[in-house]
Each structure stands twice: as structure tokens, then as C-alpha cells.
PDB file of C-alpha atoms in Angstrom:
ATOM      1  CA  UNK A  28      84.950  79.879 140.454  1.00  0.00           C
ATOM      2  CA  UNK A  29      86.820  78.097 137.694  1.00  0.00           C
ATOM      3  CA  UNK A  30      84.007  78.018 135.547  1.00  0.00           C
ATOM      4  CA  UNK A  31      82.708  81.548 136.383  1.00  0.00           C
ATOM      5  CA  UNK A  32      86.295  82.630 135.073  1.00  0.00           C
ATOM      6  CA  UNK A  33      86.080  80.666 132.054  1.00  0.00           C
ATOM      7  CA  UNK A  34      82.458  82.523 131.363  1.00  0.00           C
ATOM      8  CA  UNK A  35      84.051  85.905 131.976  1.00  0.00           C
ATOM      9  CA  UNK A  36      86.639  85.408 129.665  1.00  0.00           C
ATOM     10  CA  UNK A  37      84.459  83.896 126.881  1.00  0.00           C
ATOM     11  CA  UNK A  38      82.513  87.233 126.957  1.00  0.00           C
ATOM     12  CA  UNK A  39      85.597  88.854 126.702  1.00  0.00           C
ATOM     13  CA  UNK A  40      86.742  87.472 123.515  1.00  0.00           C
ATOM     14  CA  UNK A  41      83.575  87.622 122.207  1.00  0.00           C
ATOM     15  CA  UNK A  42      83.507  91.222 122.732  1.00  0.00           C
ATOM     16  CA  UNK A  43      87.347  91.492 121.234  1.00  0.00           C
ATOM     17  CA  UNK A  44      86.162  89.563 118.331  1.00  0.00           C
ATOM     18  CA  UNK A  45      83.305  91.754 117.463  1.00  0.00           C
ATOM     19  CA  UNK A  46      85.316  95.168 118.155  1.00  0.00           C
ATOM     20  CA  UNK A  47      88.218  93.672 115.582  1.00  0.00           C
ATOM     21  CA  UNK A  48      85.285  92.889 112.928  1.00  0.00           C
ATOM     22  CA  UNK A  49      84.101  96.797 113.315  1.00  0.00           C
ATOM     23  CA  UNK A  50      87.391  97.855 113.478  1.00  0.00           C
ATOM     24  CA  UNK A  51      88.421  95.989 110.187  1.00  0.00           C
ATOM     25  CA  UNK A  52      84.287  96.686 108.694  1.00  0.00           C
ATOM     26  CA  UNK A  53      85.596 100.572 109.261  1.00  0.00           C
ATOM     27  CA  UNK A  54      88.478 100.332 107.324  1.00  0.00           C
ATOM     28  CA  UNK A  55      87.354  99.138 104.322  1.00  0.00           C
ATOM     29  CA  UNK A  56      84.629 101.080 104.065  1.00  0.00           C
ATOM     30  CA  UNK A  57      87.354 104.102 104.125  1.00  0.00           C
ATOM     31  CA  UNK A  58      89.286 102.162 101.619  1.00  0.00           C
ATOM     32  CA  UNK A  59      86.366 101.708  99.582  1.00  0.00           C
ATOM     33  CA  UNK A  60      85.122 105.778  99.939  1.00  0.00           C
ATOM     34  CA  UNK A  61      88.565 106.484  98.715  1.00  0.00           C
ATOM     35  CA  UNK A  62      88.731 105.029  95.883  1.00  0.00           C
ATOM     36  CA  UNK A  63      85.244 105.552  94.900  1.00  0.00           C
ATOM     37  CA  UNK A  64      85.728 109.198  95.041  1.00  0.00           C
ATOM     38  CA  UNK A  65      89.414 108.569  93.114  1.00  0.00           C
ATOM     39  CA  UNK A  66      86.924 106.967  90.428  1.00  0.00           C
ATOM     40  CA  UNK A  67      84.775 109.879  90.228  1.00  0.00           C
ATOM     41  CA  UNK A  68      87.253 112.587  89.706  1.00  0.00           C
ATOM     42  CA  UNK A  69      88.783 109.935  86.648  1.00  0.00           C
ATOM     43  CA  UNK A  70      84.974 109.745  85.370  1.00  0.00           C
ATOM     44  CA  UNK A  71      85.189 113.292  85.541  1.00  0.00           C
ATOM     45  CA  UNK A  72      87.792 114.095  83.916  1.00  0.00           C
ATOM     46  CA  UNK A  73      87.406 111.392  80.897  1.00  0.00           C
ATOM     47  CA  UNK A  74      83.537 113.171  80.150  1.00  0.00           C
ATOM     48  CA  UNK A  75      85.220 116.374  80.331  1.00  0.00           C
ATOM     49  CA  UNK A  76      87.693 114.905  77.612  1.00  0.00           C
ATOM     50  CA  UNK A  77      84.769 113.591  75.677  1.00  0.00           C
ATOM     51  CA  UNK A  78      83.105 117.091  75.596  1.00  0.00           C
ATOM     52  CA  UNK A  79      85.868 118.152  74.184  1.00  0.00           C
ATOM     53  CA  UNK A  80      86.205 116.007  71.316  1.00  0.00           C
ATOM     54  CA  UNK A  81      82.548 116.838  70.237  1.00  0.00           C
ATOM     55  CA  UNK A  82      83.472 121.179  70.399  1.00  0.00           C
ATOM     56  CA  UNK A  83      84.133 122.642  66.662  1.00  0.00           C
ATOM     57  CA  UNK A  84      87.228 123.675  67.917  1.00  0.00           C
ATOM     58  CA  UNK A  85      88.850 120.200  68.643  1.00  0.00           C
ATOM     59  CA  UNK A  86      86.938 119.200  65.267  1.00  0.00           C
ATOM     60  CA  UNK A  87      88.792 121.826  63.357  1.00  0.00           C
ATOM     61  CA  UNK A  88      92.222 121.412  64.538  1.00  0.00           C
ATOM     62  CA  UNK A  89      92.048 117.219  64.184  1.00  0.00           C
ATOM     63  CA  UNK A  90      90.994 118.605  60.426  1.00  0.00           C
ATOM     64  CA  UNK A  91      93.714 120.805  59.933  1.00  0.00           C
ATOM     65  CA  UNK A  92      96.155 117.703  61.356  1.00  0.00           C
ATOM     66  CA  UNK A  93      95.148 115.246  59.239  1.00  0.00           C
ATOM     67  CA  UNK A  94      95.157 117.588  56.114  1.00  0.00           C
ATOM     68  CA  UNK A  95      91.788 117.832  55.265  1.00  0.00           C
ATOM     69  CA  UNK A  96      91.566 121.498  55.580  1.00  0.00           C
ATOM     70  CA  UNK A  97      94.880 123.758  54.151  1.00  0.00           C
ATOM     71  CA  UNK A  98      95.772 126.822  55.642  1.00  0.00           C
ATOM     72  CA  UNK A  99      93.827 130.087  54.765  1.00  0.00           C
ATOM     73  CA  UNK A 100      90.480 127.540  53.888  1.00  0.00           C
ATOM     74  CA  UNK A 101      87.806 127.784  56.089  1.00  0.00           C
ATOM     75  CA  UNK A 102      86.193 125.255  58.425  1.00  0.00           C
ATOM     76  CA  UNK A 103      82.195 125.338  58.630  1.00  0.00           C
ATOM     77  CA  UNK A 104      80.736 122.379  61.073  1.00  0.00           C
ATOM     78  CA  UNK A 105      77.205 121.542  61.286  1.00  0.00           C
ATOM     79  CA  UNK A 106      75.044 120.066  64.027  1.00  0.00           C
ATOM     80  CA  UNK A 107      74.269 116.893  63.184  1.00  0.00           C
ATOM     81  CA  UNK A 108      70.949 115.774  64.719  1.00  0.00           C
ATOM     82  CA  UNK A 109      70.183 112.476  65.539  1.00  0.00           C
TER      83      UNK A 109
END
């Protein structure tokens, strides 16, 4: 009986063990879908910030900042190919 008990609870803590692994598995994969998708929205918003620099607009206005261009001159930008 003594050793049927002893069985019994082996399987039983072998069965907590595993359920504690999932249970721990589970939350880092939410930990790790978090702050993947925290990543993406920064990746997101630094290529958006990229596009920007490359528009005339944001071209013509660092001009105008650094005094390359005086007021009443006109800006012309040209594609540059590559």
C-alpha cells in the first residue's frame, strides 16, 4: 500500500511539474507577443519618420533652417536616381 501511495503521488508531481512548465511556457510567450508587437508599432513609426525625411517638403524646410535658401527664393528638388 505504502509503495502504491508513493507511485500515486510521483504521478502527481509529475503532472504538477509539467502543468507549472506550460503554465510558465504560456506566459512568456505572452510576454514575448507583447513586446514584439510594441517593436513593430516603434519600427513603424521610425520608417514613417524616415519617409519623411526623404519628402521635398522636410528637404525644403531643413534648407530654409540651415540658411541655404533666403526667404522669397525658391526651392526646386530633383529625383536623384540611383
Amino acid at each position: 500500500m505504502f509503495f502504491m501511495n508513493m507511485v500515486l503521488l510521483f504521478i502527481f508531481f509529475l503532472i504538477l511539474n509539467t502543468a507549472f512548465k506550460y503554465v510558465r511556457i504560456e506566459f512568456v510567450y505572452r510576454s514575448v507577443e507583447q513586446e514584439n508587437q510594441r517593436l513593430l508599432k516603434e519600427i513603424t513609426k521610425i520608417q514613417q519618420e524616415i519617409d519623411l525625411t526623404k519628402s521635398p517638403d522636410f528637404l525644403e524646410i531643413m534648407a530654409r533652417r540651415m540658411d541655404m535658401v533666403k526667404d522669397g527664393e525658391y526651392v526646386i528638388i530633383l529625383p536623384v536616381e540611383k
